[in-house]
Amino acid sequence: MKRALLVGMDSYHNFRPLAGCCNDVKAIAPLLRRNEDENRNFYCETRTSDLSFITRDALLRDLERLFAPATDMALLYFAGHGQPVPNDVVLCTADGTTTSPGVSLSMVLSMVEQSPVPEVIVLLDCCFSGAAGGVPQLGSSAATIRSGLSIITAARADQMAVEAAGRGLFATYLEDALRGGAADLLGKVTVAGVYAYLSDMFGPWDQRPTFKANIDRPHELRQTSPDFTPKQLRALVTLFPTPTYELPLGPSYEPDVEPHNQRHEEDFGILQAARAVKLVEPVGELHMYYAAINSKACRLTKIGQHYWQLVENDRL
């Protein structure tokens, strides 16, 4: 079971209003709530300033519930003002003031450290969120980060997080990543994959997302439709006895050639699908069709060899 708390803060008593945070939460929550096949993913609770007055005390209560026992993963997404303070960043709440803006990240991380939840993900979509790197719990040594914790921030400590057309730019790209832009071959969207996607979407002159983690396996955020299924991978591996094997082809693999060889045609369908996702490549020809017609061969690419090893070692 997985929990997620998504907070969008556009309205404040003492800070200028924002325009996209509530919209960002409303766009991202459905993607975390359900995988693409509609199976349950995170049990989400949302807090947006257009529906409720989110005070510091209210946010702390929600965080206590988020990090309580009886869940395998907890995710916090915060979109709103971030207030930099020495060696910290404060997540501003509706009742925040200049002297007490809201809940500091160091306080959030203290709650995480005391939590029994094994896997925790923090996504900070606010200005100066990269100041998280100066929080004592996030010192230069990775060992100081609690095991199982991943943090992605929208910008460096000295940068603003941009809004445009009623949405945060970071959240818009995060939404695209969750929809499948950051998915791997099997459709898995992980924290590391999301960060790689976000990093690519922002240029050197733009706000720069940051990533810090102490994990022993990628945290999976969502499952999308795979480009190549595990069943197809296992079928592909049966065609290649070793990862460097070159599979001989011939005209019988091409379905337009008579007499038909049903087995070869079925195998060629798998090979063509594998070629489309860069798992297989023809040898001596540019296209699989000509490799078959001209009795050449095909082989696994480097990424194809990687997945061959995963299947062979029963890791899928």
PDB file of C-alpha atoms in Angstrom:
ATOM      1  CA  MET A   1       0.000   0.000   0.000  1.00  0.00           C
ATOM      2  CA  LYS A   2       1.225   3.488  -0.897  1.00  0.00           C
ATOM      3  CA  ARG A   3       0.167   6.907   0.418  1.00  0.00           C
ATOM      4  CA  ALA A   4       0.554  10.308  -1.223  1.00  0.00           C
ATOM      5  CA  LEU A   5      -0.126  13.809   0.084  1.00  0.00           C
ATOM      6  CA  LEU A   6      -0.312  16.514  -2.579  1.00  0.00           C
ATOM      7  CA  VAL A   7      -0.409  20.142  -1.454  1.00  0.00           C
ATOM      8  CA  GLY A   8      -1.085  23.099  -3.759  1.00  0.00           C
ATOM      9  CA  MET A   9      -0.822  26.583  -2.266  1.00  0.00           C
ATOM     10  CA  ASP A  10      -1.875  29.547  -4.431  1.00  0.00           C
ATOM     11  CA  SER A  11      -3.392  31.813  -1.748  1.00  0.00           C
ATOM     12  CA  TYR A  12      -1.596  33.376   1.229  1.00  0.00           C
ATOM     13  CA  HIS A  13      -2.382  36.062   3.790  1.00  0.00           C
ATOM     14  CA  ASN A  14       1.059  37.642   3.729  1.00  0.00           C
ATOM     15  CA  PHE A  15       2.701  36.525   0.481  1.00  0.00           C
ATOM     16  CA  ARG A  16       1.878  37.271  -3.130  1.00  0.00           C
ATOM     17  CA  PRO A  17      -0.543  34.783  -4.695  1.00  0.00           C
ATOM     18  CA  LEU A  18       0.497  32.124  -7.174  1.00  0.00           C
ATOM     19  CA  ALA A  19      -1.559  30.878 -10.116  1.00  0.00           C
ATOM     20  CA  GLY A  20      -0.690  27.280 -10.931  1.00  0.00           C
ATOM     21  CA  CYS A  21      -0.208  25.254  -7.741  1.00  0.00           C
ATOM     22  CA  CYS A  22      -3.812  24.092  -7.309  1.00  0.00           C
ATOM     23  CA  ASN A  23      -4.016  23.207 -10.998  1.00  0.00           C
ATOM     24  CA  ASP A  24      -0.778  21.250 -10.708  1.00  0.00           C
ATOM     25  CA  VAL A  25      -2.105  19.118  -7.852  1.00  0.00           C
ATOM     26  CA  LYS A  26      -5.348  18.458  -9.729  1.00  0.00           C
ATOM     27  CA  ALA A  27      -3.381  17.308 -12.791  1.00  0.00           C
ATOM     28  CA  ILE A  28      -0.873  15.108 -10.981  1.00  0.00           C
ATOM     29  CA  ALA A  29      -3.100  13.447  -8.362  1.00  0.00           C
ATOM     30  CA  PRO A  30      -5.094  11.293 -10.845  1.00  0.00           C
ATOM     31  CA  LEU A  31      -1.857   9.995 -12.363  1.00  0.00           C
ATOM     32  CA  LEU A  32      -0.546   8.907  -8.974  1.00  0.00           C
ATOM     33  CA  ARG A  33      -3.910   7.536  -7.891  1.00  0.00           C
ATOM     34  CA  ARG A  34      -4.200   5.053 -10.772  1.00  0.00           C
ATOM     35  CA  ASN A  35      -1.786   3.307 -13.094  1.00  0.00           C
ATOM     36  CA  GLU A  36      -2.506   3.506 -16.805  1.00  0.00           C
ATOM     37  CA  ASP A  37      -4.420   0.207 -16.650  1.00  0.00           C
ATOM     38  CA  GLU A  38      -6.655   1.763 -13.933  1.00  0.00           C
ATOM     39  CA  ASN A  39      -5.262  -0.438 -11.167  1.00  0.00           C
ATOM     40  CA  ARG A  40      -4.806   1.273  -7.803  1.00  0.00           C
ATOM     41  CA  ASN A  41      -1.464   2.990  -7.267  1.00  0.00           C
ATOM     42  CA  PHE A  42      -1.207   5.585  -4.465  1.00  0.00           C
ATOM     43  CA  TYR A  43      -3.969   6.366  -2.001  1.00  0.00           C
ATOM     44  CA  CYS A  44      -3.907  10.127  -2.513  1.00  0.00           C
ATOM     45  CA  GLU A  45      -5.091  12.968  -0.343  1.00  0.00           C
ATOM     46  CA  THR A  46      -5.024  16.463  -1.820  1.00  0.00           C
ATOM     47  CA  ARG A  47      -4.925  19.834  -0.124  1.00  0.00           C
ATOM     48  CA  THR A  48      -5.449  22.899  -2.308  1.00  0.00           C
ATOM     49  CA  SER A  49      -5.875  26.488  -1.218  1.00  0.00           C
ATOM     50  CA  ASP A  50      -8.942  26.989  -3.424  1.00  0.00           C
ATOM     51  CA  LEU A  51     -10.829  24.498  -1.250  1.00  0.00           C
ATOM     52  CA  SER A  52      -9.306  24.882   2.209  1.00  0.00           C
ATOM     53  CA  PHE A  53      -7.235  27.252   4.346  1.00  0.00           C
ATOM     54  CA  ILE A  54      -3.981  25.339   4.759  1.00  0.00           C
ATOM     55  CA  THR A  55      -2.294  26.443   7.963  1.00  0.00           C
ATOM     56  CA  ARG A  56       1.054  25.396   9.350  1.00  0.00           C
ATOM     57  CA  ASP A  57      -0.634  23.251  12.008  1.00  0.00           C
ATOM     58  CA  ALA A  58      -2.910  21.621   9.428  1.00  0.00           C
ATOM     59  CA  LEU A  59       0.043  20.762   7.192  1.00  0.00           C
ATOM     60  CA  LEU A  60       1.947  19.273  10.128  1.00  0.00           C
ATOM     61  CA  ARG A  61      -1.048  17.099  11.019  1.00  0.00           C
ATOM     62  CA  ASP A  62      -1.266  15.856   7.443  1.00  0.00           C
ATOM     63  CA  LEU A  63       2.456  15.100   7.414  1.00  0.00           C
ATOM     64  CA  GLU A  64       2.146  13.104  10.629  1.00  0.00           C
ATOM     65  CA  ARG A  65      -0.579  11.010   9.004  1.00  0.00           C
ATOM     66  CA  LEU A  66       1.431  10.622   5.806  1.00  0.00           C
ATOM     67  CA  PHE A  67       4.485   9.254   7.615  1.00  0.00           C
ATOM     68  CA  ALA A  68       2.536   7.075  10.065  1.00  0.00           C
ATOM     69  CA  PRO A  69       3.022   3.267  10.042  1.00  0.00           C
ATOM     70  CA  ALA A  70       1.106   0.735   7.932  1.00  0.00           C
ATOM     71  CA  THR A  71       2.235   1.780   4.459  1.00  0.00           C
ATOM     72  CA  ASP A  72       5.083   0.697   2.179  1.00  0.00           C
ATOM     73  CA  MET A  73       5.701   4.053   0.522  1.00  0.00           C
ATOM     74  CA  ALA A  74       4.876   7.680   1.312  1.00  0.00           C
ATOM     75  CA  LEU A  75       5.044  10.509  -1.221  1.00  0.00           C
ATOM     76  CA  LEU A  76       4.867  14.244  -0.521  1.00  0.00           C
ATOM     77  CA  TYR A  77       4.311  16.688  -3.372  1.00  0.00           C
ATOM     78  CA  PHE A  78       4.339  20.360  -2.402  1.00  0.00           C
ATOM     79  CA  ALA A  79       3.633  23.178  -4.857  1.00  0.00           C
ATOM     80  CA  GLY A  80       3.762  26.688  -3.453  1.00  0.00           C
ATOM     81  CA  HIS A  81       6.077  29.380  -2.177  1.00  0.00           C
ATOM     82  CA  GLY A  82       9.427  28.292  -0.819  1.00  0.00           C
ATOM     83  CA  GLN A  83      11.176  30.676   1.569  1.00  0.00           C
ATOM     84  CA  PRO A  84      14.967  30.319   1.810  1.00  0.00           C
ATOM     85  CA  VAL A  85      16.505  30.552   5.269  1.00  0.00           C
ATOM     86  CA  PRO A  86      20.080  29.709   6.310  1.00  0.00           C
ATOM     87  CA  ASN A  87      20.769  26.029   5.531  1.00  0.00           C
ATOM     88  CA  ASP A  88      17.082  25.327   4.951  1.00  0.00           C
ATOM     89  CA  VAL A  89      13.976  26.111   2.925  1.00  0.00           C
ATOM     90  CA  VAL A  90      10.508  26.705   4.397  1.00  0.00           C
ATOM     91  CA  LEU A  91       7.325  25.450   2.713  1.00  0.00           C
ATOM     92  CA  CYS A  92       5.034  28.451   3.089  1.00  0.00           C
ATOM     93  CA  THR A  93       1.489  27.995   4.388  1.00  0.00           C
ATOM     94  CA  ALA A  94      -1.578  30.231   4.122  1.00  0.00           C
ATOM     95  CA  ASP A  95      -1.084  31.674   7.610  1.00  0.00           C
ATOM     96  CA  GLY A  96       2.662  32.148   7.176  1.00  0.00           C
ATOM     97  CA  THR A  97       4.435  35.366   8.108  1.00  0.00           C
ATOM     98  CA  THR A  98       7.876  36.716   7.344  1.00  0.00           C
ATOM     99  CA  THR A  99       9.135  35.474  10.719  1.00  0.00           C
ATOM    100  CA  SER A 100       7.268  32.143  10.614  1.00  0.00           C
ATOM    101  CA  PRO A 101       6.552  31.303   6.956  1.00  0.00           C
ATOM    102  CA  GLY A 102       5.420  27.705   7.410  1.00  0.00           C
ATOM    103  CA  VAL A 103       6.994  24.265   7.780  1.00  0.00           C
ATOM    104  CA  SER A 104      10.739  23.951   7.266  1.00  0.00           C
ATOM    105  CA  LEU A 105      12.135  21.125   5.202  1.00  0.00           C
ATOM    106  CA  SER A 106      14.409  20.184   8.095  1.00  0.00           C
ATOM    107  CA  MET A 107      11.275  19.570  10.171  1.00  0.00           C
ATOM    108  CA  VAL A 108       9.782  17.443   7.388  1.00  0.00           C
ATOM    109  CA  LEU A 109      12.991  15.411   7.181  1.00  0.00           C
ATOM    110  CA  SER A 110      13.051  14.944  10.946  1.00  0.00           C
ATOM    111  CA  MET A 111       9.582  13.426  10.652  1.00  0.00           C
ATOM    112  CA  VAL A 112      10.833  11.220   7.815  1.00  0.00           C
ATOM    113  CA  GLU A 113      13.793  10.035   9.905  1.00  0.00           C
ATOM    114  CA  GLN A 114      11.483   8.992  12.719  1.00  0.00           C
ATOM    115  CA  SER A 115       8.986   7.332  10.373  1.00  0.00           C
ATOM    116  CA  PRO A 116       8.886   3.532   9.979  1.00  0.00           C
ATOM    117  CA  VAL A 117       7.767   3.883   6.342  1.00  0.00           C
ATOM    118  CA  PRO A 118      10.528   2.151   4.332  1.00  0.00           C
ATOM    119  CA  GLU A 119      10.331   4.272   1.171  1.00  0.00           C
ATOM    120  CA  VAL A 120       9.724   8.035   1.123  1.00  0.00           C
ATOM    121  CA  ILE A 121       9.619  10.380  -1.881  1.00  0.00           C
ATOM    122  CA  VAL A 122       9.597  14.177  -1.567  1.00  0.00           C
ATOM    123  CA  LEU A 123       8.826  16.316  -4.628  1.00  0.00           C
ATOM    124  CA  LEU A 124       9.300  20.035  -3.981  1.00  0.00           C
ATOM    125  CA  ASP A 125       7.825  22.310  -6.640  1.00  0.00           C
ATOM    126  CA  CYS A 126       8.710  25.684  -5.171  1.00  0.00           C
ATOM    127  CA  CYS A 127      11.214  28.496  -5.516  1.00  0.00           C
ATOM    128  CA  PHE A 128      14.607  28.002  -3.885  1.00  0.00           C
ATOM    129  CA  SER A 129      13.756  24.339  -3.219  1.00  0.00           C
ATOM    130  CA  GLY A 130      17.335  23.426  -4.096  1.00  0.00           C
ATOM    131  CA  ALA A 131      18.276  24.978  -0.756  1.00  0.00           C
ATOM    132  CA  ALA A 132      17.297  21.553   0.526  1.00  0.00           C
ATOM    133  CA  GLY A 133      20.897  20.619  -0.231  1.00  0.00           C
ATOM    134  CA  GLY A 134      22.007  22.722   2.718  1.00  0.00           C
ATOM    135  CA  VAL A 135      19.711  21.097   5.240  1.00  0.00           C
ATOM    136  CA  PRO A 136      21.806  19.279   7.889  1.00  0.00           C
ATOM    137  CA  GLN A 137      20.056  15.970   7.106  1.00  0.00           C
ATOM    138  CA  LEU A 138      21.181  16.391   3.494  1.00  0.00           C
ATOM    139  CA  GLY A 139      24.867  17.073   3.980  1.00  0.00           C
ATOM    140  CA  SER A 140      27.539  16.177   1.486  1.00  0.00           C
ATOM    141  CA  SER A 141      27.727  12.574   2.667  1.00  0.00           C
ATOM    142  CA  ALA A 142      24.990  10.361   1.252  1.00  0.00           C
ATOM    143  CA  ALA A 143      25.106   8.360   4.471  1.00  0.00           C
ATOM    144  CA  THR A 144      23.460  11.284   6.281  1.00  0.00           C
ATOM    145  CA  ILE A 145      20.271  10.782   4.262  1.00  0.00           C
ATOM    146  CA  ARG A 146      17.847   8.326   5.706  1.00  0.00           C
ATOM    147  CA  SER A 147      17.794   5.032   3.841  1.00  0.00           C
ATOM    148  CA  GLY A 148      14.894   4.835   1.409  1.00  0.00           C
ATOM    149  CA  LEU A 149      14.551   8.603   0.892  1.00  0.00           C
ATOM    150  CA  SER A 150      14.444  10.333  -2.504  1.00  0.00           C
ATOM    151  CA  ILE A 151      14.090  14.086  -3.014  1.00  0.00           C
ATOM    152  CA  ILE A 152      13.525  15.925  -6.299  1.00  0.00           C
ATOM    153  CA  THR A 153      13.383  19.723  -6.254  1.00  0.00           C
ATOM    154  CA  ALA A 154      12.147  22.050  -8.983  1.00  0.00           C
ATOM    155  CA  ALA A 155      15.076  24.468  -8.842  1.00  0.00           C
ATOM    156  CA  ARG A 156      18.456  25.185  -7.314  1.00  0.00           C
ATOM    157  CA  ALA A 157      18.829  27.119  -4.068  1.00  0.00           C
ATOM    158  CA  ASP A 158      19.290  30.398  -5.957  1.00  0.00           C
ATOM    159  CA  GLN A 159      16.528  29.942  -8.526  1.00  0.00           C
ATOM    160  CA  MET A 160      12.857  30.733  -8.951  1.00  0.00           C
ATOM    161  CA  ALA A 161      10.422  28.052 -10.126  1.00  0.00           C
ATOM    162  CA  VAL A 162       8.597  29.298 -13.233  1.00  0.00           C
ATOM    163  CA  GLU A 163       4.831  29.406 -13.776  1.00  0.00           C
ATOM    164  CA  ALA A 164       3.191  29.831 -17.194  1.00  0.00           C
ATOM    165  CA  ALA A 165      -0.416  29.648 -18.420  1.00  0.00           C
ATOM    166  CA  GLY A 166      -1.806  28.692 -15.031  1.00  0.00           C
ATOM    167  CA  ARG A 167       0.637  25.827 -14.435  1.00  0.00           C
ATOM    168  CA  GLY A 168       4.065  25.357 -12.946  1.00  0.00           C
ATOM    169  CA  LEU A 169       6.636  24.417 -15.579  1.00  0.00           C
ATOM    170  CA  PHE A 170       8.154  21.736 -13.335  1.00  0.00           C
ATOM    171  CA  ALA A 171       4.719  20.210 -12.674  1.00  0.00           C
ATOM    172  CA  THR A 172       3.808  20.246 -16.369  1.00  0.00           C
ATOM    173  CA  TYR A 173       6.915  18.232 -17.198  1.00  0.00           C
ATOM    174  CA  LEU A 174       6.330  15.994 -14.169  1.00  0.00           C
ATOM    175  CA  GLU A 175       2.842  15.254 -15.493  1.00  0.00           C
ATOM    176  CA  ASP A 176       4.293  14.342 -18.895  1.00  0.00           C
ATOM    177  CA  ALA A 177       6.859  12.096 -17.206  1.00  0.00           C
ATOM    178  CA  LEU A 178       4.158  10.263 -15.239  1.00  0.00           C
ATOM    179  CA  ARG A 179       2.047   9.807 -18.372  1.00  0.00           C
ATOM    180  CA  GLY A 180       4.857   7.756 -19.854  1.00  0.00           C
ATOM    181  CA  GLY A 181       7.549  10.178 -20.955  1.00  0.00           C
ATOM    182  CA  ALA A 182       9.870   8.805 -18.262  1.00  0.00           C
ATOM    183  CA  ALA A 183       8.776   5.172 -18.593  1.00  0.00           C
ATOM    184  CA  ASP A 184      11.251   2.409 -19.309  1.00  0.00           C
ATOM    185  CA  LEU A 185      10.773  -0.394 -21.836  1.00  0.00           C
ATOM    186  CA  LEU A 186       8.371  -2.224 -19.512  1.00  0.00           C
ATOM    187  CA  GLY A 187       6.330   0.897 -18.740  1.00  0.00           C
ATOM    188  CA  LYS A 188       7.738   1.546 -15.267  1.00  0.00           C
ATOM    189  CA  VAL A 189       8.103   5.182 -14.203  1.00  0.00           C
ATOM    190  CA  THR A 190      10.705   5.442 -11.434  1.00  0.00           C
ATOM    191  CA  VAL A 191      11.986   8.382  -9.411  1.00  0.00           C
ATOM    192  CA  ALA A 192      15.351   8.227 -11.175  1.00  0.00           C
ATOM    193  CA  GLY A 193      13.636   8.076 -14.566  1.00  0.00           C
ATOM    194  CA  VAL A 194      11.494  11.087 -13.694  1.00  0.00           C
ATOM    195  CA  TYR A 195      14.542  13.102 -12.665  1.00  0.00           C
ATOM    196  CA  ALA A 196      16.378  12.190 -15.877  1.00  0.00           C
ATOM    197  CA  TYR A 197      13.336  13.289 -17.896  1.00  0.00           C
ATOM    198  CA  LEU A 198      12.988  16.560 -15.973  1.00  0.00           C
ATOM    199  CA  SER A 199      16.699  17.303 -16.251  1.00  0.00           C
ATOM    200  CA  ASP A 200      16.539  16.898 -20.028  1.00  0.00           C
ATOM    201  CA  MET A 201      13.524  19.219 -20.305  1.00  0.00           C
ATOM    202  CA  PHE A 202      15.273  22.187 -18.662  1.00  0.00           C
ATOM    203  CA  GLY A 203      18.175  23.866 -20.428  1.00  0.00           C
ATOM    204  CA  PRO A 204      21.365  25.318 -18.916  1.00  0.00           C
ATOM    205  CA  TRP A 205      19.789  28.805 -18.710  1.00  0.00           C
ATOM    206  CA  ASP A 206      16.575  27.531 -17.082  1.00  0.00           C
ATOM    207  CA  GLN A 207      15.703  26.512 -13.561  1.00  0.00           C
ATOM    208  CA  ARG A 208      17.565  23.275 -12.819  1.00  0.00           C
ATOM    209  CA  PRO A 209      15.900  20.422 -10.923  1.00  0.00           C
ATOM    210  CA  THR A 210      18.029  18.643  -8.321  1.00  0.00           C
ATOM    211  CA  PHE A 211      17.964  15.052  -7.094  1.00  0.00           C
ATOM    212  CA  LYS A 212      19.278  13.476  -3.921  1.00  0.00           C
ATOM    213  CA  ALA A 213      18.623   9.937  -2.751  1.00  0.00           C
ATOM    214  CA  ASN A 214      19.779   7.059  -0.598  1.00  0.00           C
ATOM    215  CA  ILE A 215      18.047   4.065  -2.143  1.00  0.00           C
ATOM    216  CA  ASP A 216      19.032   0.518  -3.049  1.00  0.00           C
ATOM    217  CA  ARG A 217      16.462   0.154  -5.814  1.00  0.00           C
ATOM    218  CA  PRO A 218      14.470   2.595  -7.975  1.00  0.00           C
ATOM    219  CA  HIS A 219      11.237   3.788  -6.381  1.00  0.00           C
ATOM    220  CA  GLU A 220       8.393   3.073  -8.793  1.00  0.00           C
ATOM    221  CA  LEU A 221       5.953   5.971  -9.146  1.00  0.00           C
ATOM    222  CA  ARG A 222       3.609   4.629 -11.810  1.00  0.00           C
ATOM    223  CA  GLN A 223       3.057   1.832 -14.305  1.00  0.00           C
ATOM    224  CA  THR A 224       2.222   2.760 -17.894  1.00  0.00           C
ATOM    225  CA  SER A 225       1.649   0.646 -20.991  1.00  0.00           C
ATOM    226  CA  PRO A 226       4.878  -1.184 -21.870  1.00  0.00           C
ATOM    227  CA  ASP A 227       6.554  -0.817 -25.245  1.00  0.00           C
ATOM    228  CA  PHE A 228       7.571  -4.472 -24.974  1.00  0.00           C
ATOM    229  CA  THR A 229       5.977  -6.906 -22.544  1.00  0.00           C
ATOM    230  CA  PRO A 230       7.748  -9.411 -20.272  1.00  0.00           C
ATOM    231  CA  LYS A 231       6.068 -12.177 -22.297  1.00  0.00           C
ATOM    232  CA  GLN A 232       7.592 -10.790 -25.482  1.00  0.00           C
ATOM    233  CA  LEU A 233      10.985 -10.527 -23.796  1.00  0.00           C
ATOM    234  CA  ARG A 234      10.892 -14.163 -22.744  1.00  0.00           C
ATOM    235  CA  ALA A 235       9.903 -15.168 -26.271  1.00  0.00           C
ATOM    236  CA  LEU A 236      12.755 -13.077 -27.664  1.00  0.00           C
ATOM    237  CA  VAL A 237      15.299 -14.736 -25.392  1.00  0.00           C
ATOM    238  CA  THR A 238      14.303 -18.189 -26.675  1.00  0.00           C
ATOM    239  CA  LEU A 239      15.469 -17.082 -30.141  1.00  0.00           C
ATOM    240  CA  PHE A 240      18.944 -16.155 -28.898  1.00  0.00           C
ATOM    241  CA  PRO A 241      20.768 -18.935 -26.999  1.00  0.00           C
ATOM    242  CA  THR A 242      23.487 -16.448 -25.987  1.00  0.00           C
ATOM    243  CA  PRO A 243      23.384 -12.642 -25.768  1.00  0.00           C
ATOM    244  CA  THR A 244      25.865 -12.284 -28.650  1.00  0.00           C
ATOM    245  CA  TYR A 245      24.282 -14.920 -30.906  1.00  0.00           C
ATOM    246  CA  GLU A 246      23.559 -13.899 -34.496  1.00  0.00           C
ATOM    247  CA  LEU A 247      20.238 -15.402 -35.548  1.00  0.00           C
ATOM    248  CA  PRO A 248      20.258 -16.543 -39.207  1.00  0.00           C
ATOM    249  CA  LEU A 249      17.308 -15.259 -41.223  1.00  0.00           C
ATOM    250  CA  GLY A 250      15.899 -16.193 -44.592  1.00  0.00           C
ATOM    251  CA  PRO A 251      13.012 -15.443 -46.955  1.00  0.00           C
ATOM    252  CA  SER A 252      10.777 -17.838 -44.975  1.00  0.00           C
ATOM    253  CA  TYR A 253      10.655 -15.254 -42.160  1.00  0.00           C
ATOM    254  CA  GLU A 254       8.976 -12.666 -44.392  1.00  0.00           C
ATOM    255  CA  PRO A 255       5.158 -13.169 -44.428  1.00  0.00           C
ATOM    256  CA  ASP A 256       4.813 -12.044 -48.075  1.00  0.00           C
ATOM    257  CA  VAL A 257       6.961 -14.918 -49.320  1.00  0.00           C
ATOM    258  CA  GLU A 258       5.466 -18.299 -50.242  1.00  0.00           C
ATOM    259  CA  PRO A 259       5.414 -21.055 -49.171  1.00  0.00           C
ATOM    260  CA  HIS A 260       4.571 -19.687 -45.698  1.00  0.00           C
ATOM    261  CA  ASN A 261       6.429 -20.810 -42.595  1.00  0.00           C
ATOM    262  CA  GLN A 262       4.101 -19.968 -39.710  1.00  0.00           C
ATOM    263  CA  ARG A 263       6.728 -20.434 -36.995  1.00  0.00           C
ATOM    264  CA  HIS A 264       9.256 -18.231 -38.756  1.00  0.00           C
ATOM    265  CA  GLU A 265       6.636 -15.567 -39.443  1.00  0.00           C
ATOM    266  CA  GLU A 266       5.616 -15.495 -35.762  1.00  0.00           C
ATOM    267  CA  ASP A 267       9.258 -15.228 -34.723  1.00  0.00           C
ATOM    268  CA  PHE A 268       9.808 -12.436 -37.238  1.00  0.00           C
ATOM    269  CA  GLY A 269       6.872 -10.531 -35.758  1.00  0.00           C
ATOM    270  CA  ILE A 270       8.607 -10.630 -32.369  1.00  0.00           C
ATOM    271  CA  LEU A 271      11.915  -9.611 -33.953  1.00  0.00           C
ATOM    272  CA  GLN A 272      10.304  -6.689 -35.783  1.00  0.00           C
ATOM    273  CA  ALA A 273       8.667  -5.487 -32.568  1.00  0.00           C
ATOM    274  CA  ALA A 274      12.025  -5.807 -30.798  1.00  0.00           C
ATOM    275  CA  ARG A 275      13.680  -3.847 -33.594  1.00  0.00           C
ATOM    276  CA  ALA A 276      11.141  -1.038 -33.094  1.00  0.00           C
ATOM    277  CA  VAL A 277      12.267  -0.601 -29.465  1.00  0.00           C
ATOM    278  CA  LYS A 278      15.982  -1.006 -30.261  1.00  0.00           C
ATOM    279  CA  LEU A 279      16.441  -4.460 -28.746  1.00  0.00           C
ATOM    280  CA  VAL A 280      17.403  -6.108 -32.046  1.00  0.00           C
ATOM    281  CA  GLU A 281      19.312  -4.923 -35.109  1.00  0.00           C
ATOM    282  CA  PRO A 282      19.922  -6.479 -38.551  1.00  0.00           C
ATOM    283  CA  VAL A 283      23.422  -7.605 -39.498  1.00  0.00           C
ATOM    284  CA  GLY A 284      24.702  -6.419 -42.861  1.00  0.00           C
ATOM    285  CA  GLU A 285      21.492  -4.596 -43.789  1.00  0.00           C
ATOM    286  CA  LEU A 286      19.709  -1.430 -42.694  1.00  0.00           C
ATOM    287  CA  HIS A 287      16.282  -3.064 -42.443  1.00  0.00           C
ATOM    288  CA  MET A 288      15.049  -6.356 -41.038  1.00  0.00           C
ATOM    289  CA  TYR A 289      13.072  -7.002 -44.234  1.00  0.00           C
ATOM    290  CA  TYR A 290      16.214  -7.075 -46.363  1.00  0.00           C
ATOM    291  CA  ALA A 291      18.086  -9.098 -43.736  1.00  0.00           C
ATOM    292  CA  ALA A 292      15.404 -11.769 -44.160  1.00  0.00           C
ATOM    293  CA  ILE A 293      15.068 -11.574 -47.953  1.00  0.00           C
ATOM    294  CA  ASN A 294      18.860 -11.641 -48.426  1.00  0.00           C
ATOM    295  CA  SER A 295      19.411 -14.428 -45.863  1.00  0.00           C
ATOM    296  CA  LYS A 296      21.459 -12.290 -43.496  1.00  0.00           C
ATOM    297  CA  ALA A 297      21.131 -12.316 -39.689  1.00  0.00           C
ATOM    298  CA  CYS A 298      20.045 -10.221 -36.735  1.00  0.00           C
ATOM    299  CA  ARG A 299      21.454  -9.776 -33.242  1.00  0.00           C
ATOM    300  CA  LEU A 300      20.656  -8.228 -29.902  1.00  0.00           C
ATOM    301  CA  THR A 301      21.719  -4.637 -29.323  1.00  0.00           C
ATOM    302  CA  LYS A 302      23.546  -3.728 -26.111  1.00  0.00           C
ATOM    303  CA  ILE A 303      20.248  -2.865 -24.444  1.00  0.00           C
ATOM    304  CA  GLY A 304      18.816  -6.092 -25.842  1.00  0.00           C
ATOM    305  CA  GLN A 305      21.704  -8.009 -24.269  1.00  0.00           C
ATOM    306  CA  HIS A 306      20.948  -6.272 -20.966  1.00  0.00           C
ATOM    307  CA  TYR A 307      17.345  -7.475 -21.011  1.00  0.00           C
ATOM    308  CA  TRP A 308      18.501 -10.938 -22.138  1.00  0.00           C
ATOM    309  CA  GLN A 309      20.535 -11.145 -18.922  1.00  0.00           C
ATOM    310  CA  LEU A 310      17.553 -10.013 -16.834  1.00  0.00           C
ATOM    311  CA  VAL A 311      15.316 -12.691 -18.319  1.00  0.00           C
ATOM    312  CA  GLU A 312      17.990 -15.389 -18.141  1.00  0.00           C
ATOM    313  CA  ASN A 313      18.616 -14.615 -14.452  1.00  0.00           C
ATOM    314  CA  ASP A 314      14.864 -14.503 -13.684  1.00  0.00           C
ATOM    315  CA  ARG A 315      14.927 -10.842 -12.642  1.00  0.00           C
ATOM    316  CA  LEU A 316      11.806  -9.778 -14.498  1.00  0.00           C
TER     317      LEU A 316
END
